[in-house]
Coordinates of C-alpha atoms in Angstrom, one line a residue:
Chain A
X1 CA -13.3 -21.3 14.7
X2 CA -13.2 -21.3 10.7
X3 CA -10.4 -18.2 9.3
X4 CA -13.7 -17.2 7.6
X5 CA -15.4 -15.9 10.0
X6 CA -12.5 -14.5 11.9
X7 CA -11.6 -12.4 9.1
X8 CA -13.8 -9.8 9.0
X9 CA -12.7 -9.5 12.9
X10 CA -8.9 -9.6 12.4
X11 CA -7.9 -6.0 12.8
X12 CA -10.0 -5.5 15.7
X13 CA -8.4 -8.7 17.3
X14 CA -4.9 -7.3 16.4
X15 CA -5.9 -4.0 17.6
X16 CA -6.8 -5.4 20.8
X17 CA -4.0 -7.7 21.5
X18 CA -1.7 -4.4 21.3
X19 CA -3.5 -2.5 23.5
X20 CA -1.2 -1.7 26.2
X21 CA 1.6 -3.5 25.3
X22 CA 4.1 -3.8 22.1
X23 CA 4.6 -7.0 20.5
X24 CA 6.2 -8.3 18.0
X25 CA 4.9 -10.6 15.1
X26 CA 5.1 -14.3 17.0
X27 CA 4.1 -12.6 20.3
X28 CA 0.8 -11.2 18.4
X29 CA 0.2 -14.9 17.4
X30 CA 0.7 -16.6 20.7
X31 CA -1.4 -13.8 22.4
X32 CA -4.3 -14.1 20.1
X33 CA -3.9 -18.1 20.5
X34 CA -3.9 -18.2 24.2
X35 CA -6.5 -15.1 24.9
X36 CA -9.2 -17.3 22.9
X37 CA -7.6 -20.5 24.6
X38 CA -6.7 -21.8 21.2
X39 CA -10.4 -21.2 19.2
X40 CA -8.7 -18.8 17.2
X41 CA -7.4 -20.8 14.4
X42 CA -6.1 -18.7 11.2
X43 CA -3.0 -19.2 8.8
X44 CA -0.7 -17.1 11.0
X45 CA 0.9 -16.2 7.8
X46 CA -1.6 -14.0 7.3
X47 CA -0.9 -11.7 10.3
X48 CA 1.6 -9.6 9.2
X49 CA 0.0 -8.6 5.9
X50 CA -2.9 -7.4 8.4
X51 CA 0.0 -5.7 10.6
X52 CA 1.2 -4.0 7.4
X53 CA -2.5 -2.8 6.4
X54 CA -2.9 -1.2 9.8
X55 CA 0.3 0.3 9.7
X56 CA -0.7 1.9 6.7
X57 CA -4.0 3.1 8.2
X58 CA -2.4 5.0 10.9
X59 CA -3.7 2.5 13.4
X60 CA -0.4 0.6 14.7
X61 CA 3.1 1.8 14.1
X62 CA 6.1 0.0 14.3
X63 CA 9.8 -0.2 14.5
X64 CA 13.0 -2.6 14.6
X65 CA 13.9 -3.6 18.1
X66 CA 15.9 -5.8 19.3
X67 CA 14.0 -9.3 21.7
X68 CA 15.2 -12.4 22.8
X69 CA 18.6 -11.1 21.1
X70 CA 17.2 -11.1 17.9
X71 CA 15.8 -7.9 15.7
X72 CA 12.6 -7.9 15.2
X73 CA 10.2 -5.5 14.0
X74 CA 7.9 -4.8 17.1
X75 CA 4.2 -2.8 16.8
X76 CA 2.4 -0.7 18.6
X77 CA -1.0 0.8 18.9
X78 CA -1.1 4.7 17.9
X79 CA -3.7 7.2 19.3
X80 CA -6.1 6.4 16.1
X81 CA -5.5 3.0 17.0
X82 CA -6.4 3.7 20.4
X83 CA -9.4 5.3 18.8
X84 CA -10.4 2.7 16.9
X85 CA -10.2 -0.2 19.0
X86 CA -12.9 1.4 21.4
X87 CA -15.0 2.1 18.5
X88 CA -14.8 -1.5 17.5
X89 CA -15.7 -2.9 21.2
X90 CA -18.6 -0.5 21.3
X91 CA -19.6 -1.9 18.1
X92 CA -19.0 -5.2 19.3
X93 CA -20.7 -5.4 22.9
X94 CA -23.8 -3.9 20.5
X95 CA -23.7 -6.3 18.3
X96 CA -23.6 -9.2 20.9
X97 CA -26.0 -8.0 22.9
X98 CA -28.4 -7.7 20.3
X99 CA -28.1 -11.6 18.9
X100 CA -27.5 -12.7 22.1
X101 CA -31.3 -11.1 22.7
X102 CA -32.8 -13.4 19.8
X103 CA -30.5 -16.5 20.2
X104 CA -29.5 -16.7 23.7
X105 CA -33.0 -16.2 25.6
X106 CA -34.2 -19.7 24.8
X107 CA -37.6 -20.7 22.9
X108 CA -40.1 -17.6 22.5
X109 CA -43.3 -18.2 24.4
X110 CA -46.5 -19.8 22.5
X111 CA -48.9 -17.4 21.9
X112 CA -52.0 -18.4 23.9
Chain B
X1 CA 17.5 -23.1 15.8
X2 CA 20.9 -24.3 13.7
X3 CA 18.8 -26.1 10.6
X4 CA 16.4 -24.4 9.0
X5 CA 16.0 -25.6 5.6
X6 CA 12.9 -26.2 5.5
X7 CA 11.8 -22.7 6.9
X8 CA 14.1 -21.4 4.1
X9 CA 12.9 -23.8 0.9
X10 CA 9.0 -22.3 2.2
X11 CA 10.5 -19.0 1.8
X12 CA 12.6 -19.0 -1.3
X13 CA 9.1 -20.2 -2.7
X14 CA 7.3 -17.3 -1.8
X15 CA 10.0 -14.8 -3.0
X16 CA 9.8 -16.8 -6.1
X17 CA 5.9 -15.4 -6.3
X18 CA 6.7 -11.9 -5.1
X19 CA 7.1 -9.1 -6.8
X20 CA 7.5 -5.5 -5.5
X21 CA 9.9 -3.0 -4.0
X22 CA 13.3 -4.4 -3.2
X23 CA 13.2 -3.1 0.0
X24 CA 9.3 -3.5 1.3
X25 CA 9.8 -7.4 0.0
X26 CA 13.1 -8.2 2.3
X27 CA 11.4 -6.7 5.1
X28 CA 7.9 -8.7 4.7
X29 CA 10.1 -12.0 4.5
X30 CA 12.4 -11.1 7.4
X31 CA 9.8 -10.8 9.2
X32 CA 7.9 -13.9 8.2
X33 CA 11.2 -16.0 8.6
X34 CA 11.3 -14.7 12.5
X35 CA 8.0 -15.8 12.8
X36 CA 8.4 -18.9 10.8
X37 CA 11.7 -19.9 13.5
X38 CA 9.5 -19.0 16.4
X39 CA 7.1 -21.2 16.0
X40 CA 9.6 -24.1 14.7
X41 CA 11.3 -23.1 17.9
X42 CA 8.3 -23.1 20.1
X43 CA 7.0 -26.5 18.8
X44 CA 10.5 -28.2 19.8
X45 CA 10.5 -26.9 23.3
X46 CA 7.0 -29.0 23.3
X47 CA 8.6 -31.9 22.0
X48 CA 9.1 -32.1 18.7
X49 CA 12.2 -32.9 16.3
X50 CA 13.6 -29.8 14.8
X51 CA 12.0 -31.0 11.3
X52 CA 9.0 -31.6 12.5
X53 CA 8.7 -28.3 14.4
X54 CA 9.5 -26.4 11.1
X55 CA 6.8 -28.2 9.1
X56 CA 4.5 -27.5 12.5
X57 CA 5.5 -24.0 11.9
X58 CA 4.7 -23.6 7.7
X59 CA 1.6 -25.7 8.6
X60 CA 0.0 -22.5 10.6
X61 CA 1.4 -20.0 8.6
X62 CA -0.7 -21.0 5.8
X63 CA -0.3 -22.3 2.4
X64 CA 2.6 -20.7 0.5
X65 CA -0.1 -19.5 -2.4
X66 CA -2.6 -18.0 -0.4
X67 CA -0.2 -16.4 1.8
X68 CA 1.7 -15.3 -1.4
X69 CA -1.9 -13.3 -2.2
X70 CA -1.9 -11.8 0.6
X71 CA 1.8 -10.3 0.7
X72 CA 1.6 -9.8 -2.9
X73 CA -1.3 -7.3 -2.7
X74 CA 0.6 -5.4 0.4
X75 CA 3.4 -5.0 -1.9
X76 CA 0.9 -3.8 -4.9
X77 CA -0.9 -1.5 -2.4
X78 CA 3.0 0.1 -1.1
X79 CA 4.4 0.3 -4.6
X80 CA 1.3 2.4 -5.1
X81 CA 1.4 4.8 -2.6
X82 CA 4.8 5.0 -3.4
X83 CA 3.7 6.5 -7.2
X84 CA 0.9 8.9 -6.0
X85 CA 3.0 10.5 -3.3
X86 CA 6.3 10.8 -6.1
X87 CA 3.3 12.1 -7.9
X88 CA 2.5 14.7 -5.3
X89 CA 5.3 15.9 -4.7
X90 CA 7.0 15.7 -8.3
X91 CA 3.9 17.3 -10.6
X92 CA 3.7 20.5 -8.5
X93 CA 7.7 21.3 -8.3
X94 CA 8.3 20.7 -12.1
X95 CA 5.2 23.1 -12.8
X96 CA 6.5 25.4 -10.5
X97 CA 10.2 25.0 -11.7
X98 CA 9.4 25.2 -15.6
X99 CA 7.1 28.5 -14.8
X100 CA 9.6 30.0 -12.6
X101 CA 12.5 29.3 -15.1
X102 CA 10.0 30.7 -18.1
X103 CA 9.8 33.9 -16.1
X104 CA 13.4 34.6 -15.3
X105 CA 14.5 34.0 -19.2
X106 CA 11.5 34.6 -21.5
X107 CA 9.6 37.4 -19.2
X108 CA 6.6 38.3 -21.9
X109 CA 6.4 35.9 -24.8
X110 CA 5.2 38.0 -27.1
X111 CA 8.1 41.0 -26.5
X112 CA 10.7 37.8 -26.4
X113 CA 9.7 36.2 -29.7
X114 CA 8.5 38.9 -31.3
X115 CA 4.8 37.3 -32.2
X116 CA 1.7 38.1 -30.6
X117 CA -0.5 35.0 -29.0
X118 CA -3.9 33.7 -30.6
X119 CA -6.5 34.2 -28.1
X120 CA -7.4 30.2 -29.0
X121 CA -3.7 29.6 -28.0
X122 CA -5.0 30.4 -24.4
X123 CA -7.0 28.0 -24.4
X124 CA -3.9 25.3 -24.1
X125 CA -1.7 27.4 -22.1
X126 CA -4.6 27.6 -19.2
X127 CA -5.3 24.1 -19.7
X128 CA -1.6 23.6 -19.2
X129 CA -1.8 25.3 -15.9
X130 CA -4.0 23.8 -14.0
X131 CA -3.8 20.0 -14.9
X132 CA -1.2 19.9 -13.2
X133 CA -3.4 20.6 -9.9
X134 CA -6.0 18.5 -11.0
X135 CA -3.9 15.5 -11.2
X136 CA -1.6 16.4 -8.1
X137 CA -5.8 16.4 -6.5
X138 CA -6.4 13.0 -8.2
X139 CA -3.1 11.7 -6.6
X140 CA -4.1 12.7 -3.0
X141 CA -7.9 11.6 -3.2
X142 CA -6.4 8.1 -4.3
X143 CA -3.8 8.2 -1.2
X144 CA -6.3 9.0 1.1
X145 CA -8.6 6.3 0.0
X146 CA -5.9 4.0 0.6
X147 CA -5.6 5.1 3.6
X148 CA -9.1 4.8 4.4
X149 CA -9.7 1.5 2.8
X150 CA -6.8 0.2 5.5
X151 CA -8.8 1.7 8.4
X152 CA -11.3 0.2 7.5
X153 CA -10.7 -3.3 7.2
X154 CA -10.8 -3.3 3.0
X155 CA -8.7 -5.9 2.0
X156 CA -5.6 -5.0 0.3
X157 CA -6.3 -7.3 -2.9
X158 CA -9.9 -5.8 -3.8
X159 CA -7.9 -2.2 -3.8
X160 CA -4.5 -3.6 -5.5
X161 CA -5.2 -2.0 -8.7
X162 CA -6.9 1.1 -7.7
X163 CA -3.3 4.0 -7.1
X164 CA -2.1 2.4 -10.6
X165 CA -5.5 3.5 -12.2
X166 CA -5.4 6.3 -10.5
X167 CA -2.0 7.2 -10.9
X168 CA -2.3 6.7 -15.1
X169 CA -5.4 8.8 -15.1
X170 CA -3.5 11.5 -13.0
X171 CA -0.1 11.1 -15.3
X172 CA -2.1 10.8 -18.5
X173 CA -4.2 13.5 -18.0
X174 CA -0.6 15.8 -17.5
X175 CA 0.9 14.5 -21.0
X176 CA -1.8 14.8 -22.9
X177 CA -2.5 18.3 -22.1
X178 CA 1.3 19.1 -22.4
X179 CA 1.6 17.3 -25.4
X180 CA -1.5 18.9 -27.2
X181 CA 0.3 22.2 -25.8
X182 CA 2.9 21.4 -27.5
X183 CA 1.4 20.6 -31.0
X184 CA -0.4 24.3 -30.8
X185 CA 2.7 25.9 -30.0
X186 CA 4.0 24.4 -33.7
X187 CA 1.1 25.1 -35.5
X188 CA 1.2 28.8 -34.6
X189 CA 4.8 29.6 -34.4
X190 CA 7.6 26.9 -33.9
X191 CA 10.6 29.5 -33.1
X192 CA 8.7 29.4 -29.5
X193 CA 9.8 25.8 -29.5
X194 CA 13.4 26.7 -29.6
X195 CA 13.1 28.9 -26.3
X196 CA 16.6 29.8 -24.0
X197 CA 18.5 27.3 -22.3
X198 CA 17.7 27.3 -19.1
X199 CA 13.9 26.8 -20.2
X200 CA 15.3 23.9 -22.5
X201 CA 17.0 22.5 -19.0
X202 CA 13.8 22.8 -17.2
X203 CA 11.9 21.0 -19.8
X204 CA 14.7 18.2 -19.8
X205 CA 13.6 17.8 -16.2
X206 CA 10.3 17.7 -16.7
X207 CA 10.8 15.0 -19.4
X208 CA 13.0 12.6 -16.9
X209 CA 10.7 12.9 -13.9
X210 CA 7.4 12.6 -16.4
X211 CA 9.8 9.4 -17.6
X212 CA 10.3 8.4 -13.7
X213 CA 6.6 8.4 -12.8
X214 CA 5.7 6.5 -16.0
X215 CA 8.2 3.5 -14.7
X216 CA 6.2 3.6 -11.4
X217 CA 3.0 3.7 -13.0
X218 CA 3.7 0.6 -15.3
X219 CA 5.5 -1.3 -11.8
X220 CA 2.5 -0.6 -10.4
X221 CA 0.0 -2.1 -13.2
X222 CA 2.7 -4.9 -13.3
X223 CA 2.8 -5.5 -9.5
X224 CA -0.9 -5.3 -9.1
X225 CA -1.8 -7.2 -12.6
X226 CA -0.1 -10.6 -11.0
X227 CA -2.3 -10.1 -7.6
X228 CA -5.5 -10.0 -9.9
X229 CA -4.5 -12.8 -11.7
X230 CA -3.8 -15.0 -8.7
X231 CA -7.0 -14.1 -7.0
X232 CA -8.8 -15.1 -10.2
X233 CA -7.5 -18.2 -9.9
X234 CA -8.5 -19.1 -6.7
X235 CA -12.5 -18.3 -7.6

């Protein structure tokens, strides 16, 4: 899938890959990767700007802890975040049900 | 991971194009070098040599100038925030201080120096008092819409510039009006100018912290200026 198109969808993926669990940067990354069984192909530099962003919304919050051995600065989602996220797959299963109406129902019948 | 020399030449080149707070930037690229060595890391426990799993690794995480774009208008968007709330919290506190200290060691003007106040004179002095508040309201609108703008999904870049404009107008608007205060005060009777000592202090304070929020405002132009001019470059 082309980062284009995924970009507009970014925090809403983020959002949803924290929901219910704190990760870490990588751990974001790998669980994007392997929830869309590798179709979701973006610079994974540009992750943690988006982390930072939604950290500054209010959305995710984050601190320092340490994994593996190693400290690394771990996010989770906050209430608004919470909040959010359901508001975006409302918006979403809308949305998809909708073009899935025009495109997914096959030709439209000839008028007689 | 022993070697990674190749993770750390990818990062020294995006320091190189960074600019913004000391402190935001070492946290942005310690976090990018953990994520940089786990992928390098995870690529050699699929096979590959340790070079080849650190190019592997600065092959996802993007090109060093767009990525660059993107940290440099988080940095732009933090030294920002950073100005307006300085500016919240400064602006009303100096006001507050200078007024407070005027009333404890001048009282009534007119009794103190002995001349009485042009009702045009007024005009500045209730100026004077409530720019303060109207900047200190400009300041917050522009921190909220920062924050809204990252709720939203707004991409940092297109809001870079936004607290610095908004910061100047805020700042501007404070000087000017203290400054054109200050010229009326002259014209209708300097020996006001020369006021008690502890007014003279306060006013030495509100010069260095009016001095303080300039330097942010002009980082922040600075910071956000270079993010402009790399996303112009890439149209």
């Amino acid at each position: 899938m082309k980062p284009d198109a995924l970009r507009g969808h970014l925090d809403a993926l983020l959002l949803a890959t924290l929901d219910g669990a704190a990760l870490h940067g990588y751990a974001i990354i790998e669980a994007l990767q392997q929830r869309s069984g590798g179709a979701l192909d973006l610079p994974t530099g540009t992750v943690y700007p988006a982390l930072r962003r939604l950290e500054r919304g209010g959305l995710v919050a984050s601190e320092w802890a340490t994994v593996g051995g190693r400290q690394r600065r771990t996010y989770r989602l906050t209430s608004a975040g919470r909040k959010a996220l359901a508001g975006e797959r409302t918006a979403w299963r809308e949305f998809t049900t909708a073009i899935d109406g025009v495109l997914g129902g096959g030709p439209w019948p000839t008028p007689a | 991971m022993a070697d990674t020399g190749v993770i750390d030449s990818y990062l020294a080149d995006l320091d190189a194009r960074l600019r913004g707070m000391a402190s935001t930037k070492a946290e942005l690229l310690a976090e990018a070098r953990d994520g940089l060595v786990d992928a390098a890391e995870a690529h050699e426990e699929r096979g590959l040599t340790p070079l080849d799993a650190q190019r592997a690794a600065i092959e996802e995480f993007g090109p060093v100038d767009e990525i660059g774009r993107e940290y440099q208008a988080e940095l732009s968007v933090a030294q920002g925030a950073r100005l307006l709330r300085s500016m919240l919290l400064a602006l009303p506190a100096v006001h507050a201080l200078w007024e407070l200290t005027a009333l404890w060691s001048i009282g009534a003007w007119d009794q103190h120096f002995g001349t009485k106040t042009p009702p045009w004179y007024l005009s500045f002095a209730w100026a004077n008092d409530r720019v303060v508040w109207l900047s200190s309201a400009i300041a917050l609108v522009a921190l909220l819409g920062c924050r809204w703008a990252a709720r939203n999904g707004v991409d940092s870049r297109r809001i870079a510039r936004m607290p610095a404009v908004a910061g100047a107008v805020a700042l501007g608007a404070v000087l000017v009006v203290e400054l054109a205060l200050l010229v009326a005060t002259a014209v209708f009777d300097p020996h006001r100018l020369n006021g008690p000592l502890p007014t003279g202090l306060a006013t030495l304070v509100s010069l260095v912290v009016a001095g303080r929020l300039l330097v942010l405002t002009v980082r922040s132009f600075a910071y956000s200026a270079g993010s402009r001019d790399e996303r112009r470059a890439t149209i």
